[in-house]
Amino acid sequence: MSAARVAAAVSITLVLGVRAPHAQRSLQTLLPKAAAPEVSCGTSVDRELRGIHTYAATELRDGEVLSFDQDPALVPPAYSGTVTLRNFTVMGDLRTIQFRRADRPDAPPETWSRLTTKSVNGRLVSVFEPSWTEADLDAIASASVFGFDAPGLYWGSLLRPGLSPAYVYVRMALAGIPSSPVLRVNDRVQYASNVVNLVVPEFGDARAKGGAKAFELGEVSNLFYQFFQDRYDVIAVVPQTTLVVDYAAFHRNVQNRVTGLNLPLLDDSASYGSAGILQGIELYAATAATQYGETNHEMAHQWGSAFDWGRMAGIVRGGHEPSVHAPLWTGGETLLGAVLSSTRRVSVSTDGYVIERTPAPVHFHPLDLYAMGVLKEVDVPDFAVFTDQNQFDAMIPAAGTRVSGETRRVSIADVVRQHGIREGAVPTNWRRATILVSRDHLASQQEMDYWNFFAERLADRNGRGLAAEDGQVPFRVATNDAVTLSTEIWPRGHAALPQTLDTDTPAIGATDFRGVEFTSAIPGRFEPDRLVSLDGRVTATDAVDFDQIVVTFWREGLESPLTFSGDVTRSGDFSVPVRFPAGMRGRYVMSVYLFWRDSGPQYPRASLMSIFVE
């Protein structure tokens, strides 16, 4: 699993084919994009998948972060005010902390001074309240990529002596998100068609003494079942407050009646308020609950991957939480990898084994599908497992990297011999409820719109959802159409609200690019060889003599971005003709640049994913 992306700046000079003053302009562009800080899955086999749901007293260490409240709760891309992280709560008596901004990786870090101290669950914590100006937002937005595929803007990292950096993301509003009807039940409960909002005071405070994953999930689920029907396989919990943790999400098995997976049989559903229906419960940090790859990964943890590779293949396991994630192997990508992210897989070349970028759509490995029960034993092909499971420093190695070492051939017969045959229920429709948990007030209409849109998007109701920029796809597609995902909310005593949102290819809003305002929304789909005029006006104020706008489209595999340009008039108006050549199908990141006379190389004003060329 990985988080959103951080840009690596590379200067390129473009000959734009316009009149002499514009003949050559140099862009500081986002090619190639470097992997962002990798944020791994928090699921472990003993604590989450074997029914050990009472955590030992493992207090958070000084310097670890509880959470913060983002103000505004969703930052519009064209926002012109102050961005503040309120109640930024850090464990311990810390007068100052240091923070390195995403746009200044090589500059001295910022120093935050403490606002106050307080007690949380009997522990002393320090509270900070950093703020940034419109100019700071300009700079940070310029350095990162966000959009419908990953709506969190990477803001930077908290530097903590003796601890790894803590990564901070800001939730961005997107003008293309439509409004949803919301029904308020009482002061603690409201819901839309695909998301429930519950108020649970002090939610998350148990971590101060209980550890990084000691959330009050049972309290959330029991309140949920008072007002909503018991018909869900999994509950996905998203805190309204923003968590700063070293994982993107984790899955906890509540019930397991399937044998052959090296997991114990258990049923703890009653303690969560369910009458034997609920299978699992999940906790998502930042914006992980909005993303195909993250949610597919966590839902698949219901079935593992906990196979004993030491016994089956004679290897020493490696990578991230290897007891509950899949090893470095052949036979296709996996969404549950310990060594490789699902965006990378092993391929066979004339020189041996190499890493390749996983082509869209990203699927579950045949053994993952067997664990779910949707692929029969006879249909699982043999594959190879590498003896060296620790040969990469990151889970997203560069395409073309050699994979070294011996391999051990594994067949499904080896799995059955070790763990027995897979027997138990086979899902055809996985039912998921998303719960936005507030601490002291119900969420705003804008927040409900945001979370409702992304929850419904995961379900791909119309079967027309496209692959994300990194190749991730809805759960149904990742399972080869074997399992559909349902996210509809079914209340008790109230009507279910209609699912009417268009989540297939939402348009990028006219104001979603900083520095410019387009006349109309940017379409989510472009047809090749069809001329589209992107018209608008410049709203940036850092120069008074803007004379050119450049729009680029980039996807992995291109040596340089597709580039289109237009003049900017004295009044700030512009028109950029865009025509994609034939054969350029795929998902693109769109960036906007502004120039003025003698301005020199420019970074993008903003970069948004994803535009799809059919």
Coordinates of C-alpha atoms in Angstrom, one line a residue:
M1 CA 0.0 0.0 0.0
S2 CA 1.2 3.5 -0.7
A3 CA 0.1 7.0 -0.2
A4 CA -0.3 9.9 -2.6
R5 CA 2.6 11.1 -4.6
V6 CA 5.3 13.7 -4.2
A7 CA 6.7 15.4 -7.2
A8 CA 10.3 15.3 -8.3
A9 CA 11.2 18.4 -10.2
V10 CA 12.9 18.0 -13.6
S11 CA 13.5 21.0 -15.8
I12 CA 12.7 20.5 -19.5
T13 CA 12.7 23.1 -22.3
L14 CA 9.7 23.1 -24.7
V15 CA 9.6 24.7 -28.1
L16 CA 6.0 25.8 -28.2
G17 CA 5.7 26.9 -31.8
V18 CA 4.3 30.4 -31.1
R19 CA 5.5 33.9 -31.7
A20 CA 9.1 34.8 -30.9
P21 CA 8.8 36.0 -27.3
H22 CA 7.4 32.5 -26.4
A23 CA 9.6 30.4 -28.6
Q24 CA 11.2 28.6 -25.7
R25 CA 9.8 28.1 -22.2
S26 CA 11.3 25.9 -19.6
L27 CA 9.0 24.0 -17.3
Q28 CA 9.9 22.6 -13.9
T29 CA 7.7 19.6 -14.3
L30 CA 6.7 16.5 -12.5
L31 CA 8.7 14.0 -14.6
P32 CA 9.4 11.5 -13.5
K33 CA 7.2 11.4 -10.4
A34 CA 9.0 9.9 -7.4
A35 CA 7.2 7.6 -5.0
A36 CA 5.7 9.5 -2.1
P37 CA 6.5 8.4 1.4
E38 CA 5.2 4.8 1.5
V39 CA 2.5 4.2 4.1
S40 CA 1.9 0.6 4.8
C41 CA -1.0 -1.5 6.0
G42 CA -1.4 -1.7 9.7
T43 CA -2.9 -5.2 9.8
S44 CA -1.0 -7.9 11.7
V45 CA -1.9 -11.5 11.9
D46 CA -1.9 -11.9 15.6
R47 CA -3.6 -8.7 16.6
E48 CA -6.1 -8.3 13.8
L49 CA -6.8 -11.6 12.1
R50 CA -6.6 -14.1 15.0
G51 CA -9.2 -12.6 17.2
I52 CA -6.9 -11.0 19.7
H53 CA -8.8 -7.7 19.9
T54 CA -7.8 -6.7 23.4
Y55 CA -4.5 -4.9 23.0
A56 CA -1.7 -5.1 25.6
A57 CA -0.9 -1.8 27.3
T58 CA 1.5 -0.3 24.8
E59 CA 1.4 3.4 25.4
L60 CA 2.2 5.8 22.6
R61 CA 5.7 7.1 22.9
D62 CA 6.5 10.8 23.4
G63 CA 6.6 12.4 20.0
E64 CA 3.9 10.2 18.5
V65 CA 0.8 12.1 17.2
L66 CA -2.8 11.5 18.1
S67 CA -4.6 13.7 15.5
F68 CA -5.5 17.1 14.3
D69 CA -8.6 19.0 13.1
Q70 CA -8.1 20.5 9.7
D71 CA -9.5 24.1 9.2
P72 CA -11.1 24.3 6.8
A73 CA -12.2 20.6 7.0
L74 CA -11.8 20.4 3.2
V75 CA -9.5 22.8 1.5
P76 CA -10.8 24.1 -1.9
P77 CA -8.0 24.2 -4.5
A78 CA -8.7 27.9 -5.1
Y79 CA -8.8 28.7 -1.4
S80 CA -7.5 32.1 -0.5
G81 CA -7.5 32.0 3.3
T82 CA -5.4 30.5 6.0
V83 CA -5.0 26.7 6.4
T84 CA -4.7 25.7 10.1
L85 CA -4.1 22.4 11.7
R86 CA -6.0 22.8 15.0
N87 CA -5.5 20.7 18.1
F88 CA -2.4 19.1 16.6
T89 CA -1.9 16.8 19.6
V90 CA 1.5 15.2 20.2
M91 CA 2.3 12.8 23.1
G92 CA 4.6 14.2 25.8
D93 CA 6.0 17.5 27.1
L94 CA 7.3 19.0 23.9
R95 CA 7.8 22.8 23.7
T96 CA 8.7 22.7 20.0
I97 CA 8.5 20.3 17.1
Q98 CA 10.0 20.5 13.6
F99 CA 8.2 20.0 10.4
R100 CA 9.5 19.7 6.8
R101 CA 7.2 20.9 4.1
A102 CA 6.5 18.9 1.0
D103 CA 7.7 21.8 -1.2
R104 CA 10.9 22.3 0.7
P105 CA 12.6 18.9 1.1
D106 CA 16.1 20.3 1.2
A107 CA 15.4 23.5 3.2
P108 CA 15.7 23.8 7.0
P109 CA 12.5 22.6 8.7
E110 CA 9.9 24.8 10.2
T111 CA 9.7 25.0 14.0
W112 CA 6.3 24.9 15.7
S113 CA 5.9 26.3 19.2
R114 CA 3.5 24.7 21.6
L115 CA 0.1 26.3 22.1
T116 CA -0.8 24.5 25.4
T117 CA -0.8 21.2 27.2
K118 CA -3.6 18.9 28.3
S119 CA -4.3 15.4 29.6
V120 CA -5.6 12.7 27.3
N121 CA -6.6 9.4 29.0
G122 CA -4.2 10.2 31.9
R123 CA -1.3 11.1 29.6
L124 CA 0.3 14.6 29.2
V125 CA 0.1 15.8 25.6
S126 CA 1.4 18.9 23.8
V127 CA -1.0 20.8 21.5
F128 CA 0.2 22.8 18.5
E129 CA -1.7 24.9 16.0
P130 CA 0.4 25.7 12.9
S131 CA -1.1 27.9 10.1
W132 CA -0.1 28.6 6.6
T133 CA -0.9 31.5 4.2
E134 CA -2.4 31.5 0.7
A135 CA 1.2 31.8 -0.6
D136 CA 2.2 28.6 1.3
L137 CA -0.8 26.8 -0.2
D138 CA 0.3 27.9 -3.6
A139 CA 3.8 26.5 -3.1
I140 CA 2.7 23.2 -1.6
A141 CA 0.0 22.6 -4.2
S142 CA 2.6 23.2 -6.9
A143 CA 4.8 20.4 -5.5
S144 CA 2.3 17.6 -5.3
V145 CA -0.4 15.8 -7.2
F146 CA -4.0 15.2 -6.0
G147 CA -7.4 14.5 -7.5
F148 CA -10.2 12.0 -7.5
D149 CA -7.8 9.1 -7.5
A150 CA -6.0 10.4 -4.3
P151 CA -7.7 13.5 -2.8
G152 CA -5.1 14.1 -0.1
L153 CA -2.5 16.7 -0.7
Y154 CA 0.9 15.7 0.8
W155 CA 1.7 18.6 3.2
G156 CA 5.0 17.4 4.7
S157 CA 6.5 15.4 7.5
L158 CA 6.9 15.8 11.2
L159 CA 10.5 15.2 12.3
R160 CA 10.7 13.3 15.6
P161 CA 14.0 12.4 17.4
G162 CA 14.2 8.6 17.8
L163 CA 11.1 8.0 15.7
S164 CA 10.5 7.8 11.9
P165 CA 8.9 10.9 10.2
A166 CA 5.2 11.3 10.5
Y167 CA 3.5 12.2 7.2
V168 CA 0.8 14.8 7.1
Y169 CA -1.9 15.1 4.4
V170 CA -4.5 17.7 3.9
R171 CA -7.9 16.7 2.6
M172 CA -8.8 18.7 -0.5
A173 CA -12.2 19.7 -1.7
L174 CA -13.0 19.0 -5.4
A175 CA -15.6 21.1 -7.2
G176 CA -16.7 18.1 -9.2
I177 CA -18.1 16.3 -6.2
P178 CA -22.0 16.6 -6.4
S179 CA -24.2 17.3 -3.5
S180 CA -26.0 14.4 -1.7
P181 CA -29.2 14.4 0.3
V182 CA -28.5 14.0 4.0
L183 CA -31.0 12.9 6.7
R184 CA -30.3 14.0 10.2
V185 CA -31.7 11.5 12.8
N186 CA -30.6 13.2 16.0
D187 CA -27.6 15.1 17.4
R188 CA -25.4 12.0 17.1
V189 CA -26.6 10.4 13.9
Q190 CA -27.0 11.4 10.2
Y191 CA -26.6 9.6 7.0
A192 CA -26.6 9.9 3.2
S193 CA -27.0 7.1 0.6
N194 CA -23.5 5.6 1.1
V195 CA -22.1 7.0 4.4
V196 CA -23.2 7.3 8.0
N197 CA -21.9 10.0 10.4
L198 CA -21.9 9.2 14.1
V199 CA -20.7 11.4 17.0
V200 CA -18.6 9.4 19.5
P201 CA -17.0 11.7 22.0
E202 CA -13.3 11.2 22.7
F203 CA -13.0 8.7 19.8
G204 CA -9.3 7.7 19.5
D205 CA -8.2 8.8 22.9
A206 CA -7.8 5.2 24.1
R207 CA -4.6 5.1 22.0
A208 CA -2.8 7.3 24.5
K209 CA -2.5 4.2 26.8
G210 CA -3.6 1.4 24.5
G211 CA -1.3 1.9 21.5
A212 CA -1.5 3.0 17.9
K213 CA -4.6 0.8 17.0
A214 CA -6.6 0.9 20.2
F215 CA -9.7 2.6 18.8
E216 CA -13.1 2.4 20.3
L217 CA -14.4 0.4 17.3
G218 CA -16.9 -1.6 19.3
E219 CA -18.5 1.6 20.6
V220 CA -18.9 2.9 17.1
S221 CA -20.4 -0.3 15.7
N222 CA -22.9 -0.8 18.6
L223 CA -24.1 2.8 18.1
F224 CA -24.4 2.1 14.4
Y225 CA -26.6 -1.0 14.8
Q226 CA -29.1 1.0 16.9
F227 CA -30.1 3.0 13.8
F228 CA -29.0 0.8 10.9
Q229 CA -29.7 -2.7 9.7
D230 CA -27.5 -5.7 10.5
R231 CA -26.7 -6.6 6.9
Y232 CA -23.1 -5.6 6.4
D233 CA -20.0 -7.9 5.9
V234 CA -17.6 -5.1 6.8
I235 CA -17.7 -1.7 8.5
A236 CA -15.2 0.9 7.4
V237 CA -14.5 3.6 10.1
V238 CA -13.1 6.9 9.0
P239 CA -12.3 9.5 11.8
Q240 CA -13.4 13.0 10.9
T241 CA -10.3 14.3 12.7
T242 CA -7.2 13.5 10.8
L243 CA -4.9 10.8 12.1
V244 CA -1.1 11.0 11.8
V245 CA -0.1 7.4 12.0
D246 CA 2.4 5.1 10.4
Y247 CA -0.2 3.0 8.5
A248 CA -2.9 3.8 6.0
A249 CA -5.5 1.5 7.4
F250 CA -6.0 -1.9 9.2
H251 CA -8.5 -4.7 9.0
R252 CA -9.8 -6.6 12.0
N253 CA -11.5 -10.0 11.6
V254 CA -14.6 -10.1 13.7
Q255 CA -15.8 -13.4 12.4
N256 CA -14.2 -16.3 10.4
R257 CA -15.9 -19.5 9.4
V258 CA -13.5 -20.4 6.6
T259 CA -11.0 -23.2 6.9
G260 CA -7.8 -23.8 4.9
L261 CA -6.5 -20.2 5.4
N262 CA -4.2 -20.7 8.4
L263 CA -6.7 -18.5 10.4
P264 CA -8.7 -19.6 13.5
L265 CA -12.4 -20.0 13.4
L266 CA -14.0 -17.2 15.5
D267 CA -17.2 -15.2 15.9
D268 CA -16.9 -12.0 18.0
S269 CA -19.7 -10.3 16.1
A270 CA -22.0 -10.0 19.1
S271 CA -19.6 -7.8 20.9
Y272 CA -19.8 -5.4 18.0
G273 CA -23.6 -5.4 18.0
S274 CA -24.1 -7.8 15.1
A275 CA -26.2 -11.0 15.2
G276 CA -23.6 -13.2 13.4
I277 CA -23.5 -11.1 10.2
L278 CA -20.5 -8.8 10.5
Q279 CA -17.2 -10.3 9.2
G280 CA -14.7 -7.5 9.8
I281 CA -14.2 -3.9 10.8
E282 CA -11.6 -1.5 9.4
L283 CA -10.0 1.8 10.4
Y284 CA -8.8 4.2 7.7
A285 CA -6.5 7.2 8.2
A286 CA -6.3 10.5 6.2
T287 CA -7.9 9.8 2.8
A288 CA -7.1 6.1 2.4
A289 CA -10.8 5.2 2.5
T290 CA -11.3 7.0 -0.8
Q291 CA -8.8 4.9 -2.8
Y292 CA -9.4 1.7 -4.7
G293 CA -6.0 0.1 -3.8
E294 CA -6.2 0.8 -0.1
T295 CA -9.8 -0.4 0.3
N296 CA -9.3 -3.5 -1.9
H297 CA -6.2 -4.4 0.2
E298 CA -8.0 -4.1 3.6
M299 CA -11.2 -5.9 2.5
A300 CA -9.1 -8.8 1.2
H301 CA -7.5 -9.2 4.6
Q302 CA -10.7 -10.9 5.7
W303 CA -9.2 -14.0 4.0
G304 CA -5.5 -13.5 4.9
S305 CA -2.9 -13.6 3.6
A306 CA -1.6 -15.8 6.4
F307 CA -0.2 -18.9 4.7
D308 CA 2.9 -20.3 6.2
W309 CA 5.5 -19.8 3.6
G310 CA 8.3 -21.0 5.7
R311 CA 6.8 -24.5 5.8
M312 CA 5.3 -24.5 2.2
A313 CA 8.3 -23.0 0.4
G314 CA 11.2 -23.2 2.9
I315 CA 11.8 -19.5 2.8
V316 CA 12.5 -16.9 5.4
R317 CA 9.8 -14.3 5.0
G318 CA 10.6 -10.6 4.7
G319 CA 9.0 -7.3 3.9
H320 CA 6.2 -5.6 5.7
E321 CA 4.3 -7.7 8.2
P322 CA 5.2 -10.8 6.3
S323 CA 3.0 -13.1 8.4
V324 CA -0.1 -11.5 7.0
H325 CA 1.1 -10.4 3.5
A326 CA 2.1 -12.3 0.4
P327 CA 5.7 -12.9 -0.5
L328 CA 7.8 -11.9 -3.5
W329 CA 6.5 -14.3 -6.1
T330 CA 5.6 -14.8 -9.8
G331 CA 2.2 -15.5 -11.4
G332 CA 1.0 -11.9 -11.3
E333 CA 0.6 -9.0 -9.0
T334 CA -1.0 -9.1 -5.5
L335 CA -3.0 -6.5 -3.6
L336 CA -1.7 -8.0 -0.4
G337 CA 2.1 -7.9 -0.9
A338 CA 4.7 -7.8 1.9
V339 CA 7.5 -7.0 -0.5
L340 CA 6.0 -5.4 -3.6
S341 CA 3.2 -2.8 -3.9
S342 CA 0.4 -3.9 -6.1
T343 CA 1.6 -1.4 -8.7
R344 CA 4.7 -3.7 -9.3
R345 CA 5.0 -7.3 -10.2
V346 CA 7.6 -9.8 -11.4
S347 CA 7.8 -10.7 -15.0
V348 CA 10.0 -13.1 -16.9
S349 CA 12.5 -11.7 -19.5
T350 CA 15.2 -13.3 -21.6
D351 CA 17.7 -12.4 -18.8
G352 CA 15.6 -13.8 -16.0
Y353 CA 13.2 -12.1 -13.6
V354 CA 12.6 -8.3 -13.6
I355 CA 10.2 -5.8 -12.0
E356 CA 7.6 -4.3 -14.2
R357 CA 4.9 -1.8 -13.6
T358 CA 1.6 -3.6 -13.2
P359 CA -0.6 -2.7 -16.2
A360 CA -4.1 -1.6 -15.5
P361 CA -6.3 -3.1 -14.2
V362 CA -4.5 -4.3 -11.1
H363 CA -6.0 -7.7 -10.1
F364 CA -5.7 -10.0 -7.1
H365 CA -3.3 -12.9 -7.5
P366 CA -4.8 -16.3 -8.2
L367 CA -3.9 -17.4 -4.7
D368 CA -5.7 -14.4 -3.3
L369 CA -8.8 -15.3 -5.3
Y370 CA -8.5 -18.9 -4.1
A371 CA -8.5 -17.6 -0.5
M372 CA -11.7 -15.7 -1.2
G373 CA -13.2 -18.9 -2.6
V374 CA -13.9 -17.5 -6.0
L375 CA -11.2 -19.5 -7.8
K376 CA -11.2 -23.3 -7.5
E377 CA -8.1 -25.3 -6.7
V378 CA -7.8 -26.7 -10.2
D379 CA -7.7 -23.2 -11.6
V380 CA -4.8 -21.9 -9.5
P381 CA -1.6 -22.2 -11.6
D382 CA 1.8 -23.1 -10.1
F383 CA 4.0 -20.1 -9.3
A384 CA 7.5 -19.4 -8.0
V385 CA 8.5 -17.9 -4.6
F386 CA 11.9 -16.2 -4.3
T387 CA 14.2 -17.3 -1.5
D388 CA 15.5 -13.8 -1.1
Q389 CA 12.6 -11.8 0.3
N390 CA 14.6 -8.8 1.4
Q391 CA 16.2 -7.6 -1.8
F392 CA 14.4 -4.3 -2.2
D393 CA 14.6 -1.1 -0.1
A394 CA 11.1 0.0 -1.1
M395 CA 7.9 -1.6 -2.1
I396 CA 7.8 0.3 -5.4
P397 CA 11.2 -0.5 -7.0
A398 CA 11.9 1.0 -10.5
A399 CA 10.5 -0.9 -13.5
G400 CA 13.4 -2.9 -15.0
T401 CA 15.0 -3.8 -11.6
R402 CA 16.4 -7.3 -11.6
V403 CA 15.0 -9.8 -9.2
S404 CA 17.7 -12.1 -8.0
G405 CA 18.1 -15.3 -6.2
E406 CA 16.8 -18.8 -6.3
T407 CA 13.1 -19.7 -6.5
R408 CA 10.9 -22.4 -5.1
R409 CA 8.1 -23.8 -7.1
V410 CA 4.7 -23.8 -5.2
S411 CA 1.5 -25.4 -6.3
I412 CA -2.0 -25.3 -4.8
A413 CA -1.4 -28.9 -3.6
D414 CA 1.4 -27.5 -1.3
V415 CA -1.1 -25.0 0.2
V416 CA -3.7 -27.7 0.8
R417 CA -1.2 -30.1 2.2
Q418 CA -0.1 -27.6 4.7
H419 CA -3.4 -25.9 5.6
G420 CA -6.2 -28.2 4.4
I421 CA -8.8 -27.5 1.8
R422 CA -10.5 -24.1 1.7
E423 CA -14.0 -24.6 2.9
G424 CA -16.6 -22.0 3.8
A425 CA -18.8 -19.3 2.4
V426 CA -17.9 -17.8 -0.9
P427 CA -18.7 -14.1 -1.3
T428 CA -20.5 -12.9 -4.4
N429 CA -21.5 -9.4 -3.0
W430 CA -19.4 -7.9 -0.3
R431 CA -21.5 -5.4 1.7
R432 CA -19.7 -2.5 3.2
A433 CA -20.8 0.4 5.4
T434 CA -18.7 3.5 5.7
I435 CA -18.9 5.4 9.0
L436 CA -17.5 8.9 9.4
V437 CA -16.9 9.3 13.2
S438 CA -17.0 12.8 14.7
R439 CA -15.9 13.6 18.2
D440 CA -18.1 16.5 19.1
H441 CA -20.4 17.6 16.2
L442 CA -22.0 16.2 13.1
A443 CA -20.1 16.7 9.9
S444 CA -21.0 19.5 7.5
Q445 CA -22.9 19.1 4.3
Q446 CA -19.7 19.5 2.3
E447 CA -18.0 16.7 4.3
M448 CA -21.0 14.4 3.9
D449 CA -20.9 15.1 0.1
Y450 CA -17.2 14.2 0.0
W451 CA -17.4 10.9 1.9
N452 CA -20.6 9.9 0.3
F453 CA -19.2 10.4 -3.2
F454 CA -16.1 8.4 -2.5
A455 CA -17.9 5.5 -0.7
E456 CA -20.3 5.1 -3.7
R457 CA -17.4 5.4 -6.1
L458 CA -15.8 2.3 -4.6
A459 CA -18.9 0.3 -5.4
D460 CA -18.8 1.0 -9.1
R461 CA -22.6 0.6 -9.3
N462 CA -22.9 1.1 -13.0
G463 CA -19.9 -1.1 -13.9
R464 CA -18.2 1.8 -15.7
G465 CA -15.6 2.9 -13.2
L466 CA -12.2 3.4 -14.8
A467 CA -8.8 2.5 -13.5
A468 CA -7.1 5.1 -11.4
E469 CA -3.8 6.8 -12.5
D470 CA -1.8 4.0 -10.8
G471 CA -3.9 1.2 -12.4
Q472 CA -6.1 0.4 -9.3
V473 CA -9.6 -0.5 -10.0
P474 CA -12.9 -1.1 -8.2
F475 CA -13.1 -4.3 -6.1
R476 CA -15.4 -6.0 -8.6
V477 CA -12.8 -5.5 -11.4
A478 CA -9.9 -6.5 -9.2
T479 CA -11.7 -9.9 -8.5
N480 CA -12.2 -10.5 -12.2
D481 CA -16.0 -9.7 -11.8
A482 CA -16.3 -12.5 -9.2
V483 CA -17.4 -10.3 -6.3
T484 CA -19.4 -7.0 -6.4
L485 CA -19.2 -4.4 -3.7
S486 CA -22.3 -2.8 -2.2
T487 CA -22.0 0.4 -0.1
E488 CA -25.7 1.4 0.2
I489 CA -26.8 2.5 3.7
W490 CA -29.9 0.7 5.0
P491 CA -31.4 2.5 8.1
R492 CA -33.9 1.2 10.6
G493 CA -37.1 3.1 10.7
H494 CA -36.1 5.6 8.0
A495 CA -36.0 5.4 4.2
A496 CA -32.8 4.5 2.4
L497 CA -31.7 7.5 0.4
P498 CA -31.3 7.1 -3.4
Q499 CA -28.0 6.5 -5.0
T500 CA -28.0 9.0 -7.9
L501 CA -24.4 10.2 -8.1
D502 CA -22.3 9.9 -11.3
T503 CA -19.0 8.6 -10.0
D504 CA -17.7 7.0 -13.2
T505 CA -15.8 9.9 -14.7
P506 CA -16.4 13.1 -12.7
A507 CA -15.3 16.4 -14.2
I508 CA -12.5 18.4 -12.7
G509 CA -14.0 21.7 -11.4
A510 CA -13.4 25.0 -13.2
T511 CA -11.7 26.3 -10.0
D512 CA -9.7 23.2 -9.1
F513 CA -6.4 24.5 -10.5
R514 CA -4.8 27.2 -8.5
G515 CA -3.9 30.4 -10.4
V516 CA -6.6 30.0 -13.1
E517 CA -10.3 29.7 -13.4
F518 CA -11.7 27.8 -16.4
T519 CA -14.9 28.9 -18.1
S520 CA -16.4 25.4 -17.5
A521 CA -15.4 22.1 -15.8
I522 CA -12.6 20.0 -17.4
P523 CA -14.1 16.8 -18.8
G524 CA -13.0 13.6 -17.2
R525 CA -12.8 11.9 -20.7
F526 CA -11.2 13.2 -23.9
E527 CA -11.6 11.6 -27.3
P528 CA -8.5 11.3 -29.5
D529 CA -8.3 13.6 -32.6
R530 CA -11.1 15.8 -31.2
L531 CA -10.4 19.5 -30.6
V532 CA -11.3 20.8 -27.2
S533 CA -10.8 24.4 -26.2
L534 CA -9.9 25.0 -22.6
D535 CA -10.9 28.6 -22.0
G536 CA -10.7 30.7 -18.9
R537 CA -8.9 33.5 -17.1
V538 CA -5.8 33.9 -14.9
T539 CA -6.5 34.5 -11.2
A540 CA -2.9 34.4 -9.9
T541 CA -1.6 37.8 -8.7
D542 CA 2.1 37.1 -8.4
A543 CA 2.7 38.9 -11.7
V544 CA 0.8 41.5 -13.7
D545 CA 2.0 40.7 -17.1
F546 CA 1.2 37.0 -17.7
D547 CA 1.5 36.3 -21.4
Q548 CA 1.2 32.5 -21.8
I549 CA -0.4 29.5 -20.3
V550 CA 0.9 25.9 -20.8
V551 CA -1.2 22.8 -20.1
T552 CA 0.6 19.5 -19.9
F553 CA -0.7 15.9 -19.7
W554 CA 1.5 13.2 -18.5
R555 CA 1.3 9.4 -17.9
E556 CA 3.9 6.8 -17.1
G557 CA 5.6 5.6 -20.2
L558 CA 5.9 9.0 -21.9
E559 CA 9.4 10.5 -22.2
S560 CA 7.9 14.0 -22.1
P561 CA 4.4 15.3 -21.4
L562 CA 1.9 16.2 -24.1
T563 CA 2.0 20.0 -24.1
F564 CA -0.5 22.6 -25.3
S565 CA -0.3 26.3 -24.9
G566 CA -2.2 29.6 -25.5
D567 CA -1.6 33.3 -25.1
V568 CA -2.9 35.3 -22.1
T569 CA -4.4 38.6 -23.0
R570 CA -4.0 41.8 -21.0
S571 CA -7.3 41.2 -19.3
G572 CA -6.1 37.7 -18.2
D573 CA -8.2 35.7 -20.6
F574 CA -6.8 32.6 -22.4
S575 CA -7.8 29.8 -24.7
V576 CA -5.8 26.6 -25.0
P577 CA -6.6 24.3 -27.9
V578 CA -6.2 20.6 -26.9
R579 CA -6.2 17.7 -29.3
F580 CA -4.9 14.3 -28.2
P581 CA -3.2 12.2 -31.0
A582 CA -4.6 8.8 -31.8
G583 CA -3.1 5.9 -29.9
M584 CA -2.6 7.9 -26.7
R585 CA -5.3 6.1 -24.6
G586 CA -4.8 6.1 -20.9
R587 CA -5.0 8.0 -17.6
Y588 CA -3.2 11.4 -17.4
V589 CA -2.2 13.9 -14.8
M590 CA -3.0 17.4 -16.0
S591 CA -0.7 20.4 -15.0
V592 CA -1.1 24.1 -15.6
Y593 CA 1.8 26.5 -15.9
L594 CA 1.8 30.3 -16.2
F595 CA 4.5 32.5 -17.8
W596 CA 5.3 36.1 -18.1
R597 CA 8.1 37.9 -20.0
D598 CA 11.5 36.8 -18.7
S599 CA 9.9 34.7 -16.0
G600 CA 12.3 31.8 -16.4
P601 CA 11.5 28.1 -15.6
Q602 CA 8.2 27.6 -13.9
Y603 CA 6.7 24.9 -11.6
P604 CA 3.1 24.0 -12.2
R605 CA 0.4 26.0 -10.4
A606 CA -1.3 22.6 -9.7
S607 CA -1.4 19.1 -11.0
L608 CA -4.6 17.0 -10.8
M609 CA -5.3 13.3 -11.6
S610 CA -6.9 11.9 -13.6
I611 CA -8.0 12.7 -17.1
F612 CA -8.9 9.7 -19.3
V613 CA -8.2 9.6 -23.0
E614 CA -10.4 7.0 -24.7

